[in-house]
XYZ file of C-alpha atoms in Angstrom:
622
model
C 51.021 8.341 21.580
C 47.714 7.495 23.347
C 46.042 9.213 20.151
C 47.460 7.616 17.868
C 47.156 4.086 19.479
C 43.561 4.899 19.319
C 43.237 6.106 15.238
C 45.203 2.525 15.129
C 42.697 0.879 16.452
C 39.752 2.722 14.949
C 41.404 2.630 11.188
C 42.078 -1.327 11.897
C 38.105 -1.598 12.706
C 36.896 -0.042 9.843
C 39.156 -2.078 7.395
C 38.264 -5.063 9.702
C 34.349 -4.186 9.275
C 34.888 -3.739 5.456
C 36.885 -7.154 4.840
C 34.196 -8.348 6.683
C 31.391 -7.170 4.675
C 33.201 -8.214 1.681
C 33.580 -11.668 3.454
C 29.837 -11.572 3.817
C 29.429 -11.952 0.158
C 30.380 -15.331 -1.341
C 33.960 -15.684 -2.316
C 32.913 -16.327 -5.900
C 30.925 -12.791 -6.476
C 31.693 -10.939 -9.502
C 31.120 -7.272 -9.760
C 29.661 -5.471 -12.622
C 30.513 -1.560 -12.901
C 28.020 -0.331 -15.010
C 30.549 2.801 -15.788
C 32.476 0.213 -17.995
C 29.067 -0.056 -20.010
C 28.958 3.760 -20.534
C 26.958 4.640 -17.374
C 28.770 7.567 -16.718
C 28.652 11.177 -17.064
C 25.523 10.437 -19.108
C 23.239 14.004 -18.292
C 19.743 13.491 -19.288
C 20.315 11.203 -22.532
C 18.846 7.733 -22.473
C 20.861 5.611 -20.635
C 18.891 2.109 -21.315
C 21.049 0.468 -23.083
C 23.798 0.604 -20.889
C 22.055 -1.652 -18.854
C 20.141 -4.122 -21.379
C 23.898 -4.625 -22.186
C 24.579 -5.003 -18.258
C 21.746 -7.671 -18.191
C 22.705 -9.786 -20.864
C 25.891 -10.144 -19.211
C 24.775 -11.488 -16.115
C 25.208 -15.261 -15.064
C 22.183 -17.045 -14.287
C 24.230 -18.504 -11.105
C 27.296 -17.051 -10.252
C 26.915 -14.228 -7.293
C 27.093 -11.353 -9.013
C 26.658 -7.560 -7.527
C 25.595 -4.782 -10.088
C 27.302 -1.486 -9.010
C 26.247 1.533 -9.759
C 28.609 4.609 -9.779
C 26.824 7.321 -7.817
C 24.727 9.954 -10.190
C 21.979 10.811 -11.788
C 20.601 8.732 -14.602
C 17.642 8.839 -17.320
C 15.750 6.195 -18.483
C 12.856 6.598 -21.195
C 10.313 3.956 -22.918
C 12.785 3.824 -26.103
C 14.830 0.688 -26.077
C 13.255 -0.700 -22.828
C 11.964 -4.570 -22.788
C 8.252 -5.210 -22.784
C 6.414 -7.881 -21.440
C 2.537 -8.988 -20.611
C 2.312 -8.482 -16.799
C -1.520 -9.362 -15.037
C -0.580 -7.029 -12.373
C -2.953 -7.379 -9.194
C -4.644 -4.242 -8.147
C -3.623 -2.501 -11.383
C -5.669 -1.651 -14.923
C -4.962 -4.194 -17.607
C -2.620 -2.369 -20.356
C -0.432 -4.113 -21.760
C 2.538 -4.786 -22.574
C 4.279 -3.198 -20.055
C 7.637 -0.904 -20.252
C 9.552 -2.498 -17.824
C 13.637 -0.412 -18.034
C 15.041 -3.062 -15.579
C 14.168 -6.529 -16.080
C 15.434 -9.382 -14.483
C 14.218 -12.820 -15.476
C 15.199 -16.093 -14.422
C 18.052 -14.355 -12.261
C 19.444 -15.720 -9.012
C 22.011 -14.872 -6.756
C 22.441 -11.010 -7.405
C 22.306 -7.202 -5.432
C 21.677 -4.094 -7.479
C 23.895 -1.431 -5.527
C 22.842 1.722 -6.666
C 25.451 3.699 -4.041
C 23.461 6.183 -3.660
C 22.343 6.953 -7.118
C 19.172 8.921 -8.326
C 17.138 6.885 -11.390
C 15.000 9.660 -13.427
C 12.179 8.084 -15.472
C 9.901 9.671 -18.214
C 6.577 8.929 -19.799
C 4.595 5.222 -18.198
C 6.903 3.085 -17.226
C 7.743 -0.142 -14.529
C 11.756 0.531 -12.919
C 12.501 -2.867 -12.074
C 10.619 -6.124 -12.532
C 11.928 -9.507 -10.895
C 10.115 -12.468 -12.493
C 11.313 -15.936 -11.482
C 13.927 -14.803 -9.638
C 15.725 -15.708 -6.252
C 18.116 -14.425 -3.872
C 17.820 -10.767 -5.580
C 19.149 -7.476 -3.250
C 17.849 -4.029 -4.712
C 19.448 -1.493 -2.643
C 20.784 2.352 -2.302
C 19.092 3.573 -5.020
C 16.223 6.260 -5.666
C 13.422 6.276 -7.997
C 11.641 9.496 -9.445
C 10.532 10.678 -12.781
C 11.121 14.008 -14.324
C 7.076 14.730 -14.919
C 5.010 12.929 -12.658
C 1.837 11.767 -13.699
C 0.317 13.273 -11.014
C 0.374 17.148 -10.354
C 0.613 19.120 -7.907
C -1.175 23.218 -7.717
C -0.960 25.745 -5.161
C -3.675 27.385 -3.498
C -3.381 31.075 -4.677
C -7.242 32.922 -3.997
C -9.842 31.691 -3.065
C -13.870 33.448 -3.632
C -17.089 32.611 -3.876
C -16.902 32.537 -7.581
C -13.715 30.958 -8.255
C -10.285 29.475 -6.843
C -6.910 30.548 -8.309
C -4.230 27.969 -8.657
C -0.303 28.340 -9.801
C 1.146 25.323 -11.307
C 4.505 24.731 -12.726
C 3.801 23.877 -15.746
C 7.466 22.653 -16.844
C 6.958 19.652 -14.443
C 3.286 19.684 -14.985
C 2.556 19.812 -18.445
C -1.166 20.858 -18.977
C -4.014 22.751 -21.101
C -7.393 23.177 -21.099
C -9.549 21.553 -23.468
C -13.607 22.660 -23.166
C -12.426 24.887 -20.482
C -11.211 21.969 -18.407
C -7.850 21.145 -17.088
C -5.896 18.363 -18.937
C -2.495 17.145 -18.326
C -0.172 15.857 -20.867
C 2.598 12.569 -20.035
C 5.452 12.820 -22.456
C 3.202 13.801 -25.354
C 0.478 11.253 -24.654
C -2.737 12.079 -24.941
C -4.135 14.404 -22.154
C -5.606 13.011 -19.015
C -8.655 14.666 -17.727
C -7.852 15.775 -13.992
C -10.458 13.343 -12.239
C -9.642 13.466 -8.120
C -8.544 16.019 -5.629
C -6.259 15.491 -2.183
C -5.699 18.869 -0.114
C -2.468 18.733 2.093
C -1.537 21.338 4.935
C 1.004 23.222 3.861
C 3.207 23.478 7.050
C 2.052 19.968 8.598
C 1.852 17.868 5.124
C -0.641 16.280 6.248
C -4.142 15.265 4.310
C -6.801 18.272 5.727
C -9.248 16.621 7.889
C -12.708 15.848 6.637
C -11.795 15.905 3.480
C -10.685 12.456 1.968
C -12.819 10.832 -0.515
C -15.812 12.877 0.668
C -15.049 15.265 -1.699
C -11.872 17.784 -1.221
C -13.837 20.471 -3.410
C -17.007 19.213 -2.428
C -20.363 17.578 -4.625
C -20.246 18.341 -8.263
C -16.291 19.922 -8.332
C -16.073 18.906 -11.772
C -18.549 21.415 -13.031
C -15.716 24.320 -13.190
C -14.837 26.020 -16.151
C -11.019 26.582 -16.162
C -8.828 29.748 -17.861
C -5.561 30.841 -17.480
C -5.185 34.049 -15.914
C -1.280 34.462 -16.580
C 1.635 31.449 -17.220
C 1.353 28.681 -14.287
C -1.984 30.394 -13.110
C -5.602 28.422 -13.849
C -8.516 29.781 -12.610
C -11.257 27.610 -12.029
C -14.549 29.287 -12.034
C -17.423 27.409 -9.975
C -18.697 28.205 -6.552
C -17.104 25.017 -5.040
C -19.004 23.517 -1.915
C -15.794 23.233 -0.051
C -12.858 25.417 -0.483
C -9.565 24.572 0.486
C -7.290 27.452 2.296
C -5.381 29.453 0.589
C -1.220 28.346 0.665
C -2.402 24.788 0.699
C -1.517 21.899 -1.947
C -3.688 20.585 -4.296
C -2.611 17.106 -5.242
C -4.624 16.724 -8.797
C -4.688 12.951 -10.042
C -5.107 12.084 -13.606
C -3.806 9.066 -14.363
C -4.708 5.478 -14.063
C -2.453 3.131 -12.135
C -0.520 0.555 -15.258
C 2.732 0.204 -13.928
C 4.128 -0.464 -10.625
C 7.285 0.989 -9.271
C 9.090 -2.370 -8.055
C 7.189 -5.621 -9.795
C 8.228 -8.336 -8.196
C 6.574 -12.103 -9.313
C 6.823 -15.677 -8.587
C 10.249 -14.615 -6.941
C 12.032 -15.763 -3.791
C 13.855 -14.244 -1.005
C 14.149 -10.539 -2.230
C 15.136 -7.791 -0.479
C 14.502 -4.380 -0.854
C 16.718 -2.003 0.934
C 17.489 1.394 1.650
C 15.207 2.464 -1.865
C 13.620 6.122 -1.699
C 10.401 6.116 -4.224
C 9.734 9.646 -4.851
C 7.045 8.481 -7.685
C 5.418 5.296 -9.543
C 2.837 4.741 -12.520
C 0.841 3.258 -10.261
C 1.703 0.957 -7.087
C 5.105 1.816 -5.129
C 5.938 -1.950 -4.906
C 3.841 -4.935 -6.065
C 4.660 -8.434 -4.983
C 2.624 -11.561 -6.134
C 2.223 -15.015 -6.190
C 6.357 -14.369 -4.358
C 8.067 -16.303 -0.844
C 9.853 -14.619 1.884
C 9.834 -10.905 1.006
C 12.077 -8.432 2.857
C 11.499 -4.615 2.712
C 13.553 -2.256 4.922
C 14.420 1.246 4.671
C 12.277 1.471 2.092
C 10.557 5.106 1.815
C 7.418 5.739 -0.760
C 7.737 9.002 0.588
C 7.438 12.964 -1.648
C 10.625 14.257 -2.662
C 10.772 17.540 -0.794
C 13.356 18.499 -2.402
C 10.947 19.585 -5.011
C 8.317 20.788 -2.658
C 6.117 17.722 -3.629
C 3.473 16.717 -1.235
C 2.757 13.730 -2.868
C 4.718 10.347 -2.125
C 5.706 7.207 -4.292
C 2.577 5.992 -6.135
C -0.810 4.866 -5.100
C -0.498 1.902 -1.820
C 3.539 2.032 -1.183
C 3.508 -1.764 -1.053
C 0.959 -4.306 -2.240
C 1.554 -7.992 -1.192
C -0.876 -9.926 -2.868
C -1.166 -13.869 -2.882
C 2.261 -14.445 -1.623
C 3.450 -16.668 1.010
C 6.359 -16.953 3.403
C 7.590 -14.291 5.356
C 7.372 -10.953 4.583
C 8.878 -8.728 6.827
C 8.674 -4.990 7.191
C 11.053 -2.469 9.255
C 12.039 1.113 9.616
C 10.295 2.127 6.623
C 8.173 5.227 5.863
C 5.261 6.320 3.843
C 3.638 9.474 3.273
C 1.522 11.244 0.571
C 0.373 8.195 -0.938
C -2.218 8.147 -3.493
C -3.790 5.060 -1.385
C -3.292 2.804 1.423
C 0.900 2.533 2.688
C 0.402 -1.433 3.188
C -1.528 -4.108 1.627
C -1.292 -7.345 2.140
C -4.147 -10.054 0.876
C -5.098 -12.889 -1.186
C -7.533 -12.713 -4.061
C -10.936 -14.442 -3.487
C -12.171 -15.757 -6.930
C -16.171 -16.790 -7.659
C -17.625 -19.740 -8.444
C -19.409 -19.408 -12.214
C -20.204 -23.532 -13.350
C -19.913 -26.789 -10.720
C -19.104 -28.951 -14.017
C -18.401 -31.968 -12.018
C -18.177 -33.199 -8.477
C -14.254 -32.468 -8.866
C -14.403 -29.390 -11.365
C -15.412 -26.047 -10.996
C -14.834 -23.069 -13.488
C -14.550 -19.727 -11.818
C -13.983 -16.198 -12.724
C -11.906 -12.895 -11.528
C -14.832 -10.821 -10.338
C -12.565 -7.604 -9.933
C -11.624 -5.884 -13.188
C -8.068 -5.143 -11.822
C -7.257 -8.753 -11.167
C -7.362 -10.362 -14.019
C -5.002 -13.039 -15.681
C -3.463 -14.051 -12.823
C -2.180 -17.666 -12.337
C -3.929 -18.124 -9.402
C -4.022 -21.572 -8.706
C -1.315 -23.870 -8.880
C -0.796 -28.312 -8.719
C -1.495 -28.881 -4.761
C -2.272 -25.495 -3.426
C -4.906 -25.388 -0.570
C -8.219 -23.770 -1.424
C -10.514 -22.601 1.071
C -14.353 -22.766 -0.287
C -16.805 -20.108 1.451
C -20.191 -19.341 1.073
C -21.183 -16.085 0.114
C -22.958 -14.685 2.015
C -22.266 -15.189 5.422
C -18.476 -15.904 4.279
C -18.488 -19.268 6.035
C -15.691 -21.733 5.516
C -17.379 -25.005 4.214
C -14.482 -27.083 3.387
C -11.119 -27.143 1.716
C -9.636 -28.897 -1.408
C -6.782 -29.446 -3.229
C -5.450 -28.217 -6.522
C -4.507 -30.823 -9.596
C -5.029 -28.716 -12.595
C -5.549 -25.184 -13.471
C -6.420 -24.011 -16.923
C -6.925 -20.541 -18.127
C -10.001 -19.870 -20.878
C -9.363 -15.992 -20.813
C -8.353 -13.464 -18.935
C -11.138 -13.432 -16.339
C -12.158 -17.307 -16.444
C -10.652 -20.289 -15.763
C -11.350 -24.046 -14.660
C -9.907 -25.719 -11.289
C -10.072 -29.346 -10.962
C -9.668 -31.109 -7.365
C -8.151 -34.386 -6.068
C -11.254 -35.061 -4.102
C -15.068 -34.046 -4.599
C -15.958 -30.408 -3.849
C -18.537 -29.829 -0.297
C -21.532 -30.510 -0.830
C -23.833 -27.854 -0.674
C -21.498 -25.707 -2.788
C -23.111 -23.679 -5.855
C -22.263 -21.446 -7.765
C -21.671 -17.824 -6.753
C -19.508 -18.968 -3.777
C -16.616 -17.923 -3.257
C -12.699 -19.707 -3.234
C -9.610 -18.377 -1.515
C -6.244 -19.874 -2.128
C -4.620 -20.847 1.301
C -1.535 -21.990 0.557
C -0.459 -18.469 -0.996
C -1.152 -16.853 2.263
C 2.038 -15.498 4.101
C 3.209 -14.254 7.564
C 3.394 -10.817 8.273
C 5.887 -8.692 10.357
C 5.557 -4.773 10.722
C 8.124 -3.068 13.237
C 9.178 0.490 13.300
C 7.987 2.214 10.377
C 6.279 5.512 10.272
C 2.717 5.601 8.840
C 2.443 8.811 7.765
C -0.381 11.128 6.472
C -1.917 9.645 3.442
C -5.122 9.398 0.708
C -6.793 6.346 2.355
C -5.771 4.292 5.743
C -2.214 2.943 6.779
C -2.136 -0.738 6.929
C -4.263 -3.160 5.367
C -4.254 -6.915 6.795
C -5.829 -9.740 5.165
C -4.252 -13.054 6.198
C -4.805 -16.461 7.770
C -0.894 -16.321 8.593
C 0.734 -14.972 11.776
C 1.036 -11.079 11.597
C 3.133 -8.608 14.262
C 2.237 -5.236 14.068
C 4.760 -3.342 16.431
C 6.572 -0.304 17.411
C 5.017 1.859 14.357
C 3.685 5.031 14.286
C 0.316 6.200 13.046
C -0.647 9.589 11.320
C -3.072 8.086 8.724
C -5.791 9.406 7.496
C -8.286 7.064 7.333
C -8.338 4.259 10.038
C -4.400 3.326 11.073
C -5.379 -0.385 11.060
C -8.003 -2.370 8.754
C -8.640 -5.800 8.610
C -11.261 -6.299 6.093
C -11.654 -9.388 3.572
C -14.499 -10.222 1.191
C -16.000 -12.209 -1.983
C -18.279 -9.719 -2.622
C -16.903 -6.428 -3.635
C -12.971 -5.699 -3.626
C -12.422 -9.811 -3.980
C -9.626 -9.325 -1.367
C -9.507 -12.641 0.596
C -7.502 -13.344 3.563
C -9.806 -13.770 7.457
C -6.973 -13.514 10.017
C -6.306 -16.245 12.458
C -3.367 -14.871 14.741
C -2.783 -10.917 15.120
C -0.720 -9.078 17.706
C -1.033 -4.874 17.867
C 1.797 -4.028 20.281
C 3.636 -0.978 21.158
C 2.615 1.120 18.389
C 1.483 4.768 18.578
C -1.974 5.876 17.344
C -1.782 9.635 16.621
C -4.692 12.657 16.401
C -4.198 12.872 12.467
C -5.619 9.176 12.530
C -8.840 8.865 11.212
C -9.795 12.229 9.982
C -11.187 11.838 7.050
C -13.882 9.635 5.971
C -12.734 6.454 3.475
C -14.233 3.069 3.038
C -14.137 1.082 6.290
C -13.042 3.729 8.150
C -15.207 3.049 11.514
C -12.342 3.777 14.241
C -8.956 4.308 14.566
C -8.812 -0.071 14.150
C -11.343 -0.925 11.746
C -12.177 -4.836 11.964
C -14.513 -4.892 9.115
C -15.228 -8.100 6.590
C -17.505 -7.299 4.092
C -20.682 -9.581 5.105
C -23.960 -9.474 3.156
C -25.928 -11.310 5.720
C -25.105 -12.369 9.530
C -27.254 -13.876 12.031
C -26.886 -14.381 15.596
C -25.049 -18.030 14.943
C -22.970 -16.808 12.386
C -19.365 -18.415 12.806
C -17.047 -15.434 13.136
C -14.881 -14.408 10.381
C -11.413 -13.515 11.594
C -10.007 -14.707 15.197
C -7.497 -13.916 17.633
C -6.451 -10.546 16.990
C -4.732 -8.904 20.285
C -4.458 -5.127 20.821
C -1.537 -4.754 23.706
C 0.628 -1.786 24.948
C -0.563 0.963 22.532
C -0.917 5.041 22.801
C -3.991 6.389 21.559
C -4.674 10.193 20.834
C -8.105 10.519 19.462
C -9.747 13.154 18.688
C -12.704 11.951 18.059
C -15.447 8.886 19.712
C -14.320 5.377 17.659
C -11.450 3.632 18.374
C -11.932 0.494 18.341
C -14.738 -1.003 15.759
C -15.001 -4.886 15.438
C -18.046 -6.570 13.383
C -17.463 -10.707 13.492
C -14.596 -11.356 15.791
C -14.093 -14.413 17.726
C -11.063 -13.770 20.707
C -10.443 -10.093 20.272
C -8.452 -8.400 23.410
C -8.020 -4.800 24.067
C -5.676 -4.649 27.210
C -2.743 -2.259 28.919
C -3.730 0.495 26.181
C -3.509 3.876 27.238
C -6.085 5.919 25.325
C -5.308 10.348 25.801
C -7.959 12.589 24.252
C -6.785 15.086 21.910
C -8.365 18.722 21.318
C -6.067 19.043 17.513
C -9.621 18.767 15.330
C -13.212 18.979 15.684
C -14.902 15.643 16.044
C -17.140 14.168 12.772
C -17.418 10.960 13.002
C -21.413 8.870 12.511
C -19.999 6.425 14.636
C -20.305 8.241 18.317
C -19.138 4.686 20.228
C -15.875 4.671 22.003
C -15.839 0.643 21.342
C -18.482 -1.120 18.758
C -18.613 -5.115 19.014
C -21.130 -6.597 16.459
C -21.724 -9.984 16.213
C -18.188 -10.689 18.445
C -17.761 -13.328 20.279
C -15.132 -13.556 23.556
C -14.069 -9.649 23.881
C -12.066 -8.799 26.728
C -10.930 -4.647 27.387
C -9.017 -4.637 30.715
C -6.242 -2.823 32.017
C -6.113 -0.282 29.886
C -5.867 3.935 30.675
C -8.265 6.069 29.909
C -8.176 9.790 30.583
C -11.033 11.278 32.517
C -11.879 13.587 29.397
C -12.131 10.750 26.886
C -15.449 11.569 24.704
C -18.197 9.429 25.107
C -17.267 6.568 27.711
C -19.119 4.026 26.181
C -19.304 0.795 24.306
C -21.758 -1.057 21.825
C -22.759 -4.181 21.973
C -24.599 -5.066 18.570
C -25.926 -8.746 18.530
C -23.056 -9.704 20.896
C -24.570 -10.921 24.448
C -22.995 -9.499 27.409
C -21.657 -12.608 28.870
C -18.914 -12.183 25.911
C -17.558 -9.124 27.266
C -14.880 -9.265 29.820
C -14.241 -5.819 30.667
C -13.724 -3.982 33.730
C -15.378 -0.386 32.821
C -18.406 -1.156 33.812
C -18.051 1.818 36.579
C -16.495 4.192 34.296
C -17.918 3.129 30.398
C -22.007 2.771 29.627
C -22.465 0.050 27.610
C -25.051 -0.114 25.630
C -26.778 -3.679 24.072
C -28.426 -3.127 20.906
C-alpha cells in the first residue's frame, strides 16, 4: 500500500510539473507540428519547404511554439530565402542562404525535441532579424560534408607524411600536386591552415598554434595519392606531427554563421549542440538581452571529429543589455569560444564642427548600421587610445559599404582630427559567464571587450592560447570596448592553458590593448578588473600579464605548478605590470616550486604595487 501511495504521489508530481510547464507558456500559445507540413519520415530529401510553408504561417503576435517531431532532417541551398547580411567578423559574400529565417517575429520557441538538422553546401541555419521574445531550443546542427576536413596521421619520414582521409565526407583532389577540397560541387578550396589535436586527450598539441603546426614553408609539399583515402605529402616538413594524431585541414573562408541573430531582443538559445558552421557558431549584433545556455559548439564524436562548431562559438558584437552565459561548452573551435566587443570605426573627413565622415577600417566589418539617432559615442585618440570626449548621435548616413557620415547634436572635441578613432557606447552590454567549460581550442577562450559590468565565474579553462584576454583597439582588429568593471572568480585555470603561441597570448590572463604609443602619464585604458578565488596550474612562467591597467587585484588565488609540458614561453615573468597603475597581489597561494618567483614592473613605480611577496617574489623595475 505504502508503494503505491508513493507512485501516487510521484505520477501526481510529474503531471503537476507538466501542467505547470504548460501553464508557463501563455494561455493563448498555438502549436505548430511541423509533421502536418510533411516533416516526417523525410530521409535525406530536401525538407525546406516544409518549413518556408511553416513560416508563412506564423502570427506576427500570437505565442506560438514550433514543434519539431524528433528525427533527422536535410536542408540544402535549393528553395532557401536569401538575404544581404553585413555580418561582423565575417567575409562579405552575399546574399546569404539563410534555411530558417525569421523576420519581424515575436513571441515564439523553436522546439526541436531533440532533433538532428543536416545541412549541405554554404549555408546560415537560422537567422532572427527584428525579432523579440524568440526561444531556439533542443535541436542540433551539423552538415553532411563539412567545410573543414579532418586527416589522420598515418607515417611520418623525413621525406614525407602519409595521411588517410575519408574522402566520402571529405571530398578532395589534387590539382598541381596540391590538396583541394570540393563543397557540394563548388569550386575547390585550396587547403590553407593546419591544427594538430592529440588523439587520446583532444586537445590542440602544445607549441603548435599559429606558429606553424607543420612548421615555415608547409605549403611547399607536393601531394599524391598512394591508395583511396591515402595522400602523401612529400616535403621535409620543419615540424612533424605524431603519428595517430588529427590533422584538422581548413579551407574555407568564414560567410555564414551558424545562429545569426540581429537587431533582436530577448533571445534565448537553449540546449543547441553545433557540431559545424560556415563560419561563426553564433553571431549576435547590434541585439538586447541575449541568453545562451546549454549551448555546445562542440565536435560531434560520434563521427570521430576533432573539430567543434565553426570558427569563435559565439561572437557578441555591438550589442547591449544583458547577455548571459551558463553551462555551456566549447571545444575544437576554429577560433576563440567567446567574443564579445564593439567595433571602433576611424575618423576619414571633420566636415564640420558637428559632422564627421568615417570609415570601417576592418575588411570583415563592413556595412554595418553602426550608429543609430541618440546613441553615445566615445571619441579617442589614436594613439595613446585616450578618451577625449563623448557625443551624441542625430543622423547616420551610409555612402558605401565601408564609409559613412555621423552628424552630432553638439560640436565634436576640439583637438579631434582625423585618423581618430570612435566607439559606440551605448551598444555596449553586460556580460555574465558561469559554469561553462572552455575547452581545448585554435586560439584563446574568452575574449572581453566592454565598458559594461562582466562576471566571469565558476568556468573551467583548457584553452590554448591565453584562457582570458581583454584586448581593445583602433588600430588593427577595430575591436572597441576598454573595460570598466570585471570580476574573475572561482574559475579553474588548467595546464593545457596557454600552450601554444597566438596573438596576445602573454599569460594565462592576457590584459593587452593594442597601444601605439604610451608614456609614463598615459591615462590607463581599462579599469577595475578583479582576479579572486581562482586555481592556477601552469606549466609554464606568465600568468598574469597586464599593460595599462588602472585598479587591477590579484588576491586569494592559489597558483600549483604543473610538470604536464615543457615550458616555451618569451615572457619568463610570473606577473608583468606595464604602465599599471594601483596593483595589489595579496593573499594568494603559491607553491614552493612555482617557476620563476618574480614580477615586472615596466614603467609602473613601486609605490603602485601592494603586494605582500616581497620575501618570497623578486621584483624587478624596468
Amino acid at each position: 500500500m505504502k508503494q503505491f501511495i508513493n507512485l501516487l504521489i510521484f505520477v501526481t508530481t510529474i503531471s503537476f510539473g507538466f501542467h505547470q510547464a504548460k501553464a508557463s507558456e501563455a494561455s493563448d500559445t498555438s502549436y505548430i507540428y511541423l509533421k502536418d507540413y510533411g516533416l516526417a519520415k523525410t530521409k535525406k530529401k530536401n525538407c525546406i519547404k516544409y518549413i518556408n510553408k511553416a513560416i508563412e504561417d506564423l502570427k506576427n503576435d500570437q505565442p506560438t511554439v514550433l514543434v519539431f517531431s524528433r528525427g533527422e532532417y536535410h536542408f540544402y541551398p535549393d528553395g532557401c530565402q536569401t538575404r544581404t547580411y553585413f555580418e561582423s567578423n565575417t567575409t562579405d559574400k552575399n546574399p546569404k542562404v539563410c534555411a530558417f529565417l525569421f523576420e519581424n517575429k515575436k513571441n515564439l520557441v523553436i522546439d526541436g525535441r531533440g532533433s538532428t538538422l543536416i545541412f549541405h553546401g554554404i549555408m546560415q541555419p537560422f537567422t532572427f532579424d527584428n525579432c523579440s521574445n524568440i526561444t531556439l531550443r533542443n535541436i542540433s546542427i551539423d552538415w553532411e560534408n563539412p567545410l573543414i576536413a579532418q586527416a589522420e596521421v598515418l607515417k611520418t619520414t623525413e621525406q614525407y607524411i602519409d595521411l588517410g582521409i575519408n574522402h566520402k565526407e571529405f571530398p578532395y583532389q589534387l590539382q598541381d600536386n596540391q590538396l583541394v577540397f570540393d563543397v557540394s560541387g563548388a569550386e575547390g578550396n585550396a587547403w590553407k591552415g593546419t591544427m594538430e589535436f592529440d588523439r587520446k586527450g583532444r586537445y590542440v598539441v602544445p607549441q603548435t598554434g599559429d606558429m606553424g603546426c607543420l612548421g615555415e614553408d608547409w605549403n611547399n609539399y607536393q601531394a599524391a595519392t598512394t591508395m583511396p583515402g591515402v595522400v602523401r605529402l612529400q616535403y621535409n616538413f620543419k615540424r612533424k606531427p605524431a603519428v595517430g594524431n588529427f590533422l584538422v585541414l581548413r579551407h574555407a573562408e568564414r560567410t555564414h554563421s551558424g545562429v545569426f541573430i540581429t537587431e533582436s531582443k530577448n533571445i534565448s538559445i537553449k540546449n543547441l549542440n553545433l557540431y559545424h558552421a560556415c563560419g561563426l557558431g553564433i553571431l549576435a549584433q547590434f541585439s538586447e538581452d541575449l541568453t545562451f545556455s546549454e549551448y555546445r559548439a562542440i565536435p560531434n564524436k560520434n563521427k570521430n571529429h576533432y573539430f567543434g562548431g565553426g570558427d569563435d562559438g559565439l561572437q557578441v558584437s555591438n550589442c547591449k543589455g544583458n547577455i548571459t552565459v551558463s553551462n555551456c561548452e566549447f571545444e575544437g573551435l576554429m577560433d576563440d569560444p567567446i567574443n564579445v566587443h564593439g567595433t571602433s570605426v576611424q575618423i576619414q573627413e571633420i566636415i564640420s564642427a558637428t559632422e564627421l565622415k568615417c570609415k570601417f577600417m576592418h575588411h570583415q566589418s563592413v556595412g554595418l548600421k553602426w550608429g543609430h539617432p541618440n546613441d553615445v559615442i566615445n571619441f579617442i585618440e589614436n594613439e595613446k587610445m585616450n578618451s577625449i570626449g563623448n557625443g551624441k548621435i542625430v543622423a547616420f548616413k551610409p555612402i558605401d559599404k565601408e564609409t559613412f557620415t555621423i552628424a552630432f547634436s553638439t560640436a565634436v572635441p576640439k583637438g579631434l582630427e582625423a585618423g581618430d578613432a570612435l566607439e559606440n557606447l551605448t551598444w555596449s552590454p553586460n556580460l555574465w559567464v558561469k559554469n561553462t567549460q572552455f575547452k581545448s581550442c585554435r586560439a584563446r577562450g574568452l575574449l572581453v571587450s566592454t565598458p559594461g559590468t562582466v562576471v566571469i565565474e565558476n568556468n573551467h579553462f583548457e584553452s590554448s592560447g591565453s584562457a582570458i584576454l581583454i584586448a581593445g583597439d583602433v588600430n588593427g582588429w577595430f575591436e572597441s570596448g576598454a573595460v570598466s568593471d570585471v570580476l574573475i572568480k572561482n574559475n579553474t585555470f588548467t595546464d593545457l592553458c596557454n600552450t601554444s603561441s597566438y596573438q596576445f597570448c602573454e599569460a594565462i590572463i592576457s590584459i593587452y590593448p593594442n597601444l601605439l604609443s604610451r608614456s609614463d602619464n598615459t591615462q590607463a585604458f581599462h579599469k577595475n578588473i578583479r582576479i579572486e578565488n581562482n586555481s592556477f596550474a601552469p606549466f609554464d612562467y606568465p600568468i598574469l600579464f597586464a599593460l595599462s591597467v588602472d585598479g587591477l587585484f590579484f588576491e586569494n588565488n592559489i597558483v600549483t605548478q604543473s610538470y604536464q609540458f615543457t615550458p616555451y614561453h618569451n615572457r619568463q615573468y610570473n606577473f608583468t605590470f606595464e604602465n599599471c597603475k594601483n596593483v595589489t597581489v595579496l593573499n594568494n597561494q603559491f607553491s614552493e616550486d612555482l617557476l620563476g618567483k618574480n614580477i615586472l614592473l615596466k614603467k609602473t613605480g613601486k609605490s603602485e604595487l601592494k603586494s605582500d611577496l616581497d620575501d618570497l617574489f623578486k621584483i624587478e623595475v624596468f
